[in-house]
Coordinates of C-alpha atoms and ligand atoms in Angstrom, one line a residue:
M1 CA 10.5 41.5 -16.6
N2 CA 12.6 39.0 -14.7
G3 CA 13.7 35.5 -14.7
A4 CA 11.4 34.0 -12.5
E5 CA 8.6 35.8 -14.3
L6 CA 9.4 34.5 -18.3
L7 CA 9.6 31.1 -16.1
L8 CA 6.2 31.4 -14.6
R9 CA 4.9 32.8 -18.0
T10 CA 6.5 29.9 -19.8
A11 CA 4.2 27.7 -17.3
V12 CA 1.4 29.6 -17.7
N13 CA 1.4 29.4 -21.6
A14 CA 2.1 25.5 -21.6
G15 CA -0.7 25.1 -19.1
I16 CA 0.1 25.2 -15.5
E17 CA -2.5 25.8 -13.1
F18 CA -1.6 25.0 -9.9
C19 CA 2.4 25.1 -7.7
F20 CA 2.8 23.5 -4.3
A21 CA 5.3 25.2 -2.6
N22 CA 7.6 25.2 0.0
A23 CA 10.0 28.1 -0.5
G24 CA 12.8 29.5 0.9
T25 CA 15.3 32.4 0.1
T26 CA 16.7 31.2 -3.0
E27 CA 13.1 30.5 -4.6
L28 CA 12.0 34.2 -3.3
P29 CA 11.8 35.8 -7.1
L30 CA 9.6 33.1 -7.8
V31 CA 7.3 33.6 -5.1
A32 CA 6.9 37.5 -5.9
A33 CA 5.9 36.5 -9.2
F34 CA 2.9 34.8 -8.5
D35 CA 1.4 38.4 -8.1
S36 CA 2.9 40.1 -11.2
V37 CA 2.2 36.9 -13.2
P38 CA -1.4 35.6 -12.9
G39 CA -2.9 32.0 -13.9
I40 CA -0.9 29.8 -11.9
H41 CA -3.0 29.2 -8.0
P42 CA 0.2 28.7 -5.7
V43 CA -0.9 25.9 -3.0
M44 CA 1.0 26.4 0.1
A45 CA 2.2 23.0 1.9
L46 CA 4.0 22.6 5.5
F47 CA 5.7 19.7 4.1
E48 CA 7.6 19.1 0.8
G49 CA 6.4 15.4 0.9
V50 CA 2.7 17.5 0.7
C51 CA 4.0 19.3 -2.0
T52 CA 5.5 16.2 -4.1
G53 CA 2.5 13.6 -3.4
G54 CA -0.1 17.0 -4.5
A55 CA 1.5 17.4 -7.6
D56 CA 1.1 14.0 -7.9
G57 CA -2.3 13.3 -7.2
Y58 CA -3.2 16.4 -9.5
G59 CA -1.1 14.6 -12.3
R60 CA -3.2 11.4 -12.0
I61 CA -6.3 12.7 -12.5
K62 CA -5.2 15.6 -14.9
E63 CA -3.0 13.9 -17.3
K64 CA -0.8 17.0 -16.7
P65 CA 1.8 18.6 -15.1
A66 CA 1.7 20.7 -11.6
M67 CA 4.7 22.5 -10.8
A68 CA 6.6 21.8 -7.2
L69 CA 8.4 24.4 -6.0
L70 CA 11.1 23.0 -3.5
H71 CA 13.9 24.6 -1.7
L72 CA 17.8 23.6 -2.5
G73 CA 18.7 19.6 -1.9
P74 CA 17.1 19.6 1.7
G75 CA 13.8 20.6 0.2
F76 CA 13.6 18.8 -2.6
A77 CA 15.4 15.8 -0.2
N78 CA 12.2 16.1 2.0
G79 CA 9.7 15.5 -1.1
I80 CA 11.6 12.6 -2.7
A81 CA 9.6 9.7 -1.1
N82 CA 6.5 11.1 -3.1
L83 CA 8.2 11.4 -6.3
H84 CA 9.1 8.0 -6.1
N85 CA 5.8 7.2 -5.6
A86 CA 4.8 9.3 -8.8
R87 CA 7.3 7.9 -10.5
R88 CA 6.0 4.7 -10.0
A89 CA 2.3 6.0 -11.4
R90 CA 3.7 8.1 -14.1
T91 CA 2.6 10.7 -13.7
P92 CA 4.0 13.9 -14.9
V93 CA 5.6 16.4 -12.6
I94 CA 7.8 19.2 -12.5
N95 CA 9.9 20.4 -9.9
V96 CA 11.7 23.8 -9.9
I97 CA 14.0 24.1 -7.5
G98 CA 16.0 26.3 -6.0
Q99 CA 19.4 26.8 -6.2
H100 CA 22.2 29.1 -4.3
T101 CA 23.2 32.1 -6.7
T102 CA 25.9 30.9 -8.8
W103 CA 28.8 32.5 -7.5
H104 CA 27.8 31.1 -4.2
I105 CA 28.2 27.8 -4.8
D106 CA 31.2 27.5 -4.4
A107 CA 31.9 29.1 -0.8
D108 CA 29.8 25.9 0.4
A109 CA 27.4 27.5 2.3
P110 CA 24.9 25.6 5.3
L111 CA 22.1 24.8 2.8
T112 CA 24.8 23.8 -0.6
M113 CA 24.0 20.0 -1.8
D114 CA 24.9 18.0 -5.3
V115 CA 20.8 18.9 -5.8
E116 CA 21.2 17.5 -9.5
S117 CA 22.5 14.3 -7.8
L118 CA 19.9 14.2 -5.7
A119 CA 17.1 14.8 -8.3
K120 CA 18.3 12.1 -10.6
T121 CA 17.4 9.4 -8.7
V122 CA 13.6 10.4 -8.7
S123 CA 13.7 12.1 -12.6
A124 CA 13.5 10.9 -16.0
W125 CA 14.9 14.8 -17.0
T126 CA 17.1 17.1 -14.8
R127 CA 18.6 20.5 -15.5
T128 CA 20.5 23.1 -14.0
N129 CA 19.8 26.4 -15.4
R130 CA 22.4 27.9 -17.0
S131 CA 21.7 31.6 -18.0
A132 CA 18.6 33.9 -17.2
E133 CA 17.6 33.8 -21.3
N134 CA 17.0 30.3 -21.3
L135 CA 15.1 29.9 -18.5
S136 CA 11.9 29.9 -20.9
G137 CA 13.4 27.6 -23.1
D138 CA 14.6 24.9 -19.6
F139 CA 11.2 25.2 -18.7
A140 CA 9.1 24.1 -21.9
D141 CA 11.5 21.0 -22.3
A142 CA 10.9 20.1 -18.3
Y143 CA 6.9 20.4 -19.7
A144 CA 7.5 18.1 -22.7
A145 CA 9.4 15.5 -20.9
S146 CA 6.9 15.3 -17.5
M147 CA 4.2 14.1 -20.5
S148 CA 5.2 10.8 -21.2
G149 CA 4.5 9.8 -17.3
K150 CA 8.0 11.4 -16.3
I151 CA 9.3 13.5 -13.3
A152 CA 10.9 16.6 -14.7
S153 CA 13.4 18.9 -12.6
L154 CA 14.7 22.0 -13.3
I155 CA 17.1 23.8 -11.3
V156 CA 17.3 27.6 -10.6
P157 CA 20.1 29.5 -10.1
N158 CA 18.6 32.6 -7.5
D159 CA 20.4 35.3 -9.5
H160 CA 19.0 34.3 -12.6
L161 CA 15.8 34.0 -11.3
W162 CA 16.5 37.7 -10.3
A163 CA 17.9 38.9 -13.3
E164 CA 15.9 41.1 -16.0
V165 CA 15.8 39.5 -19.5
E166 CA 13.9 40.0 -23.0
G167 CA 12.4 36.8 -22.7
V168 CA 10.6 34.7 -25.6
I169 CA 7.8 32.4 -24.1
N170 CA 8.7 29.0 -25.7
A171 CA 6.1 26.5 -25.8
P172 CA 6.9 22.8 -25.0
P173 CA 6.5 20.0 -28.1
P174 CA 3.3 17.9 -28.7
L175 CA 4.3 14.7 -26.9
R176 CA 5.1 11.7 -29.4
Y177 CA 4.8 8.5 -29.4
D178 CA 7.0 5.8 -31.1
S179 CA 5.3 3.6 -33.9
L180 CA 3.5 0.7 -32.9
D181 CA 5.8 -3.1 -32.8
L182 CA 2.5 -4.4 -35.1
H183 CA 4.7 -7.8 -35.4
T184 CA 4.2 -8.4 -31.6
I185 CA 0.7 -7.1 -31.6
E186 CA 0.0 -10.3 -34.1
A187 CA 1.6 -12.1 -32.1
A188 CA -0.5 -11.2 -29.4
A189 CA -3.7 -11.3 -31.4
D190 CA -2.4 -15.1 -32.4
R191 CA -2.4 -15.5 -28.7
L192 CA -5.2 -14.6 -28.1
R193 CA -7.3 -16.6 -30.0
A194 CA -5.8 -19.9 -30.0
G195 CA -8.4 -20.7 -27.0
K196 CA -5.6 -21.0 -24.3
K197 CA -5.9 -18.9 -20.7
T198 CA -4.5 -16.0 -21.3
A199 CA -4.1 -12.5 -19.2
L200 CA -4.0 -9.2 -20.5
M201 CA -2.1 -7.4 -18.2
I202 CA -2.8 -3.5 -18.6
G203 CA -1.0 -0.4 -17.2
G204 CA -0.7 3.3 -17.7
K205 CA -3.8 4.5 -19.3
A206 CA -5.3 1.4 -20.3
L207 CA -6.5 2.0 -17.0
R208 CA -9.0 4.7 -18.4
G209 CA -11.1 6.1 -20.4
Q210 CA -11.1 4.8 -24.0
G211 CA -8.5 2.3 -23.3
L212 CA -10.0 0.9 -20.8
L213 CA -13.0 0.5 -22.8
T214 CA -10.6 -1.2 -25.5
A215 CA -9.6 -3.6 -23.2
G216 CA -12.9 -4.7 -21.7
R217 CA -13.9 -5.3 -25.6
I218 CA -11.0 -7.3 -25.8
R219 CA -12.0 -9.3 -23.1
A220 CA -15.4 -9.7 -24.6
I221 CA -14.0 -11.0 -27.7
T222 CA -11.8 -13.1 -26.7
G223 CA -13.1 -14.7 -22.6
C224 CA -9.2 -13.1 -21.5
D225 CA -8.8 -12.1 -18.1
L226 CA -7.7 -8.7 -17.2
L227 CA -5.1 -7.3 -14.8
T228 CA -3.0 -5.0 -13.6
E229 CA -0.1 -4.1 -11.3
T230 CA -1.0 -4.7 -7.8
F231 CA -0.8 -0.9 -7.0
P232 CA -2.0 0.8 -10.2
G233 CA -1.6 5.2 -10.1
F234 CA -5.3 5.1 -11.7
V235 CA -7.9 2.6 -12.4
E236 CA -11.5 3.9 -13.9
R237 CA -13.6 1.0 -11.6
G238 CA -17.4 0.7 -11.6
S239 CA -20.7 -0.5 -13.3
G240 CA -20.4 -0.4 -16.8
L241 CA -17.1 -0.8 -16.8
P242 CA -14.4 -3.4 -16.9
D243 CA -13.6 -5.1 -13.7
I244 CA -9.5 -5.3 -13.7
M245 CA -8.2 -7.4 -11.0
R246 CA -5.0 -6.7 -9.6
V247 CA -2.5 -9.1 -8.8
P248 CA -2.2 -9.6 -5.0
Y249 CA 0.3 -8.0 -3.2
F250 CA 1.6 -11.3 -1.1
P251 CA 3.5 -13.9 -3.6
E252 CA 1.3 -16.9 -2.8
P253 CA -2.0 -15.5 -3.8
A254 CA -0.1 -13.8 -6.5
L255 CA 1.7 -17.2 -8.1
A256 CA -1.6 -19.0 -7.3
L257 CA -3.1 -16.2 -9.8
L258 CA -0.3 -15.7 -12.5
S259 CA 0.5 -19.6 -12.8
Q260 CA -2.9 -20.0 -14.5
Y261 CA -2.3 -18.9 -17.6
E262 CA 0.1 -20.3 -20.8
T263 CA 0.1 -16.7 -21.5
I264 CA 0.5 -13.4 -20.5
I265 CA 0.4 -10.2 -22.6
L266 CA 1.9 -7.5 -21.4
A267 CA 0.7 -3.9 -22.3
D268 CA 2.5 -1.1 -21.2
V269 CA 2.8 -2.6 -17.8
Q270 CA 6.3 -4.8 -16.1
E271 CA 6.8 -7.8 -15.9
P272 CA 4.9 -8.7 -12.0
V273 CA 7.9 -9.5 -9.3
T274 CA 7.3 -10.0 -5.3
F275 CA 7.7 -6.7 -3.8
F276 CA 10.4 -8.4 -1.6
G277 CA 12.7 -11.0 -1.7
Y278 CA 10.9 -14.0 0.8
P279 CA 13.5 -16.9 0.8
G280 CA 12.5 -19.4 -1.1
I281 CA 10.5 -17.5 -3.6
D282 CA 11.3 -17.0 -7.0
S283 CA 11.2 -13.0 -7.6
Y284 CA 10.0 -13.2 -11.0
L285 CA 6.6 -14.5 -10.4
L286 CA 6.1 -15.6 -14.3
K287 CA 7.1 -19.0 -14.9
K288 CA 10.0 -19.6 -17.2
D289 CA 7.1 -22.2 -19.3
Q290 CA 4.4 -19.2 -19.7
Q291 CA 4.5 -17.5 -22.7
K292 CA 5.1 -13.5 -21.9
L293 CA 4.4 -10.7 -24.6
S294 CA 5.0 -7.0 -24.5
I295 CA 3.0 -5.6 -26.6
C296 CA 4.0 -1.8 -25.4
S297 CA 6.7 0.1 -24.4
G298 CA 6.9 2.8 -22.3
R299 CA 7.3 4.9 -25.6
Q300 CA 4.2 3.8 -27.8
S301 CA 0.8 5.0 -26.9
I302 CA -1.5 2.0 -25.2
V303 CA -4.3 3.2 -26.2
E304 CA -3.5 2.9 -30.1
V305 CA -1.5 -1.0 -29.8
L306 CA -5.2 -1.9 -28.0
G307 CA -7.1 -0.7 -30.8
Y308 CA -4.7 -2.1 -33.4
L309 CA -5.1 -5.2 -31.2
E310 CA -9.1 -5.2 -31.1
D311 CA -9.3 -4.4 -34.9
I312 CA -7.3 -7.7 -36.1
L313 CA -9.2 -9.3 -33.3
K314 CA -12.8 -8.0 -34.6
T315 CA -12.2 -9.4 -38.2
I316 CA -11.3 -12.6 -37.2
I317 CA -13.7 -13.4 -34.2
P318 CA -17.7 -12.3 -34.5
F319 CA -17.8 -9.3 -31.9
K320 CA -20.4 -9.8 -29.1
D321 CA -21.6 -7.1 -26.7
W322 CA -18.6 -6.6 -24.9
R323 CA -20.8 -5.2 -21.7
Q324 CA -22.0 -8.7 -21.2
N325 CA -19.1 -9.3 -19.4
S326 CA -18.7 -6.3 -17.1
P327 CA -20.2 -5.8 -13.4
Q328 CA -23.9 -4.8 -13.4
S329 CA -24.6 -1.9 -10.6
A330 CA -25.1 -4.1 -7.7
K331 CA -24.3 -2.2 -4.7
C332 CA -22.7 -3.2 -1.9
Q333 CA -25.0 -4.1 1.3
L334 CA -24.1 -2.1 4.4
P335 CA -22.6 -4.4 6.9
H336 CA -23.8 -5.6 10.1
G337 CA -21.9 -6.6 13.8
A338 CA -18.5 -4.5 15.0
L339 CA -16.4 -2.2 13.3
T340 CA -13.5 -3.9 11.7
A341 CA -11.4 -3.3 8.3
E342 CA -14.0 -5.6 6.5
T343 CA -17.0 -3.8 7.3
A344 CA -15.8 0.0 7.6
C345 CA -14.5 -1.4 3.4
Q346 CA -17.9 -2.8 3.2
V347 CA -19.9 1.1 4.2
L348 CA -17.8 2.9 2.3
A349 CA -18.1 0.9 -0.6
A350 CA -22.3 1.3 -0.2
L351 CA -22.1 4.6 0.4
Q352 CA -19.3 6.2 -2.2
P353 CA -21.2 8.5 -4.7
E354 CA -21.0 8.6 -8.3
G355 CA -17.7 10.0 -9.5
A356 CA -16.4 9.8 -6.1
I357 CA -12.6 9.5 -6.3
I358 CA -10.8 7.0 -4.0
V359 CA -7.6 7.6 -2.8
D360 CA -6.4 4.2 -1.0
E361 CA -3.9 4.3 1.3
G362 CA -5.5 1.9 3.6
I363 CA -2.7 -0.6 3.6
T364 CA -3.9 -3.9 5.6
S365 CA -7.2 -2.4 6.7
A366 CA -7.8 -1.7 3.0
I367 CA -7.3 -5.1 1.5
P368 CA -11.0 -5.7 1.4
Y369 CA -12.4 -2.6 -0.5
Y370 CA -11.4 -3.2 -3.6
P371 CA -13.3 -6.2 -4.6
L372 CA -16.2 -4.9 -3.3
T373 CA -16.3 -1.7 -6.2
A374 CA -16.5 -3.8 -9.3
G375 CA -20.5 -2.7 -9.4
A376 CA -20.5 0.5 -7.5
P377 CA -21.1 3.7 -9.2
P378 CA -18.3 4.6 -11.9
H379 CA -15.4 5.9 -9.8
S380 CA -11.9 6.1 -9.7
V381 CA -9.1 4.7 -7.5
L382 CA -5.7 5.8 -7.0
T383 CA -3.6 3.3 -5.3
I384 CA 0.4 3.5 -3.5
A385 CA 2.2 2.7 -6.7
G386 CA 5.7 3.2 -5.5
G387 CA 4.7 1.6 -1.8
S388 CA 6.7 4.7 -0.1
I389 CA 4.2 5.1 2.6
G390 CA 3.0 9.6 3.2
Y391 CA 1.4 9.5 -0.2
G392 CA -2.6 9.7 0.7
M393 CA -2.7 12.6 2.6
P394 CA -1.1 15.0 0.0
C395 CA -2.1 12.8 -3.4
A396 CA -6.4 13.8 -2.4
V397 CA -5.1 17.4 -1.2
G398 CA -3.6 17.2 -5.4
A399 CA -7.0 15.4 -6.5
A400 CA -9.2 17.7 -5.0
L401 CA -7.9 20.5 -6.5
A402 CA -8.2 18.5 -10.1
S403 CA -11.2 18.2 -9.7
P404 CA -13.1 20.5 -7.8
D405 CA -16.9 19.0 -8.8
R406 CA -15.6 15.4 -7.6
L407 CA -15.8 13.9 -4.1
V408 CA -12.4 12.7 -2.8
I409 CA -12.5 10.0 -0.1
N410 CA -9.1 9.0 1.5
L411 CA -8.9 5.5 2.8
Q412 CA -6.3 6.0 4.8
A413 CA -4.3 3.8 7.5
D414 CA -3.1 5.7 10.8
G415 CA 0.5 5.0 10.5
S416 CA 1.2 6.1 7.1
A417 CA -1.1 9.3 8.1
M418 CA 1.2 10.7 9.8
Y419 CA 4.0 11.1 7.8
T420 CA 2.4 14.0 5.9
I421 CA -0.2 14.5 7.8
Q422 CA 0.3 18.7 7.4
A423 CA -1.8 18.0 4.3
L424 CA -4.8 18.6 6.5
W425 CA -4.1 22.2 6.6
T426 CA -3.9 22.7 2.8
E427 CA -7.4 21.4 2.7
A428 CA -8.7 23.6 5.4
R429 CA -6.7 26.2 4.0
E430 CA -8.3 26.1 0.3
G431 CA -11.8 24.2 1.0
L432 CA -11.0 21.2 -0.6
N433 CA -13.6 18.5 -0.5
V434 CA -11.6 15.5 0.5
K435 CA -12.9 13.3 3.4
T436 CA -10.6 11.1 5.5
L437 CA -11.6 8.1 6.6
I438 CA -8.9 6.7 9.4
C439 CA -8.1 3.4 9.5
S440 CA -7.3 3.5 13.2
N441 CA -5.5 0.2 14.5
R442 CA -3.2 1.6 16.0
G443 CA 0.0 0.0 15.3
Y444 CA 1.9 -1.1 12.0
N445 CA -0.2 -4.0 11.3
I446 CA 1.8 -4.5 8.0
L447 CA 4.5 -5.3 10.2
R448 CA 3.0 -8.1 12.9
V449 CA 1.6 -9.7 9.1
E450 CA 5.1 -9.6 8.0
F451 CA 6.4 -11.3 11.5
Q452 CA 3.9 -14.2 11.1
R453 CA 5.3 -14.8 7.5
A454 CA 9.1 -14.7 8.8
G455 CA 8.2 -17.5 11.3
I456 CA 8.0 -15.2 13.9
A457 CA 5.2 -16.5 16.3
D458 CA 6.0 -14.4 19.1
P459 CA 8.1 -11.4 18.7
G460 CA 9.7 -9.5 21.3
P461 CA 8.5 -6.5 23.3
K462 CA 11.3 -4.3 21.5
A463 CA 10.2 -5.3 18.2
L464 CA 6.5 -5.2 19.2
S465 CA 7.3 -1.4 20.4
L466 CA 7.9 -0.6 16.9
A467 CA 5.3 -1.7 15.1
D468 CA 2.6 -0.2 17.9
I469 CA 2.1 3.4 17.6
D470 CA -0.8 3.5 20.5
Q471 CA 1.6 4.6 23.2
P472 CA 1.1 8.0 23.4
R473 CA -2.7 7.3 21.9
L474 CA -3.1 9.7 18.6
D475 CA -5.7 12.0 19.1
W476 CA -7.1 12.3 15.8
V477 CA -9.8 14.3 16.6
S478 CA -7.5 17.2 18.2
I479 CA -5.0 16.6 15.7
S480 CA -7.6 17.4 13.0
S481 CA -9.2 20.1 14.1
G482 CA -5.7 21.7 15.1
M483 CA -5.4 22.0 11.6
G484 CA -9.1 23.3 10.5
V485 CA -10.6 20.1 9.1
P486 CA -13.5 19.1 11.5
A487 CA -13.1 15.6 12.7
K488 CA -15.2 12.4 14.7
S489 CA -14.6 9.8 16.4
V490 CA -16.8 6.3 15.7
N491 CA -16.3 2.8 17.1
T492 CA -19.5 1.0 15.6
V493 CA -21.0 0.0 11.9
E494 CA -23.6 2.4 12.9
S495 CA -22.1 5.9 14.1
L496 CA -19.9 5.1 10.9
V497 CA -22.3 5.2 8.4
K498 CA -24.3 8.0 10.1
E499 CA -20.8 10.3 10.4
L500 CA -19.9 9.2 6.5
T501 CA -23.8 10.0 5.2
R502 CA -23.7 13.3 6.9
T503 CA -19.9 14.8 6.0
L504 CA -20.7 12.9 2.5
A505 CA -23.3 15.2 1.8
E506 CA -21.8 18.9 3.2
P507 CA -19.2 20.7 1.3
G508 CA -15.2 21.0 2.2
P509 CA -12.7 18.9 4.4
S510 CA -13.3 16.2 7.3
L511 CA -11.8 13.2 9.1
I512 CA -13.5 10.3 10.2
E513 CA -10.9 8.4 12.9
M514 CA -12.6 4.5 12.6
V515 CA -11.7 2.6 15.6
L516 CA -10.9 -0.9 14.3
Ligands
LIG601 C1 8.6 5.7 2.9 C2 8.1 4.4 4.2 N1 8.6 4.3 5.4 C3 8.6 2.5 5.7 C4 7.5 1.8 5.0 C5 7.5 0.8 5.8 N2 6.4 0.3 5.7 C6 5.2 0.0 5.2 S1 3.5 -0.3 5.9 C7 4.9 0.6 7.2 C8 3.3 1.1 8.2 C9 2.1 0.7 8.2 O1 1.2 1.0 9.1 P1 0.1 1.9 8.6 O2 0.0 2.9 7.8 O3 -0.7 1.8 10.3 O4 -1.0 0.9 7.7 P2 -1.3 -0.9 9.3 O5 -0.2 -1.5 8.5 O6 -1.4 -1.0 10.0 O7 -2.4 -1.1 7.8 C10 6.1 1.0 7.3 C11 6.3 1.5 8.1 C12 7.7 2.2 3.9 N3 6.9 1.4 2.8 N4 8.1 3.8 3.2

């Protein structure tokens, strides 16, 4: 076997199922090895941002890594923006980056660049492989590093991939958490039972499964509010599940929400800060006179932390049925009137089926969506964790591959869609169950909003030309069908209801342009 086969065997053994790939000459041995080593499905993407965004979407659903196969520094560079989102979403991802043959690097050939430095900007773990024999150990280490919600980048020289090796398959060690900080959790329990207005702000694995249910019970016991970040990587939501408020994007409503609390308990989330530095507004949204307690470092298990907190509280405060505080099934009603961002979100909230995965990159058009779905059938929501646009289209690809029996609905702003539009081609090629709803406001609406916030009531024509994407108008039906995904354009609520109802019942990808 050669080094590439050793690497892939290690990956299969660790549980890797998919490799989102855009390969070149340096990765050729790995490309060839997909046929000699069964077990990994290579997924071709026509731009590296789709590879990395796809791996992000997969990892958010599965809580384990997919591989992204990228070509030297330039290929990796094309994938960085979505690795940034993955890093912020704390998604496990393994990048395998082909490097020039070792003896060729000094020649400074055209594609040569400092891949390690580049990789380190987004990767918690970066290593350049030193010998073919080490490829298995290196991959196992990368896998282990990724499993704590990190990006791991393994740079593999081409000659090591071709080299013949004996090869022992290394297995990644299991994930180990640090022990809990019992003292701080007990202090948090004291604050929660003090009867003062308290928010428990949760992140990471507290937004799904057992962690989420425990948080819901803590709320029922103590009456605290449950919050999370503005853009959580993954949150389970819907009837029977605790409704988690997201800290609003703009600082004024964020401050209005957060200033109500005497105490904020941070459970596997960063202290909330404003998205940008706005003149006259502090970057930190919590004030000095507010108590803040961080009860979980990124290296502890948030599920165990919340479990311990619940155990303390249960012994002090009589247990109530926590479900009484959870939203009952209350589907959004279908709207009437013109097709706007508001009514489009209402249509989606009314029609989305149980188990749907909603990828939200609707930017300003999706603002009305989240509050409409607390009582919707249980579903999952993925958001733009790092604020780097172009995440939605590929994230939907990865989510669909991760869960072929669930429907993925991508609520997608038009400007952001164009960053990684090649994802449609991968959807068609793989026959993915992704329904893309394009919020076609034909501009970068966020810039108009920010102009207003900056006090520029009347931006000049050159400024407006940088916020307008209407000239020429994007022909979504042609773009989509040109990449193999059938598409329709709608401009009324009634036609959206009809089209969405029809396409949700059919397998395979489709796109609806919602002219807003
Ligand atoms: C990689 C990256 N480039 C640029 C930006 C700045 N930016 C934020 S939103 C946006 C455009 C949004 O337009 P669209 O996706 O159509 O959504 P809308 O504002 O119209 O709702 C831009 C350019 C960014 N956040 N990330």
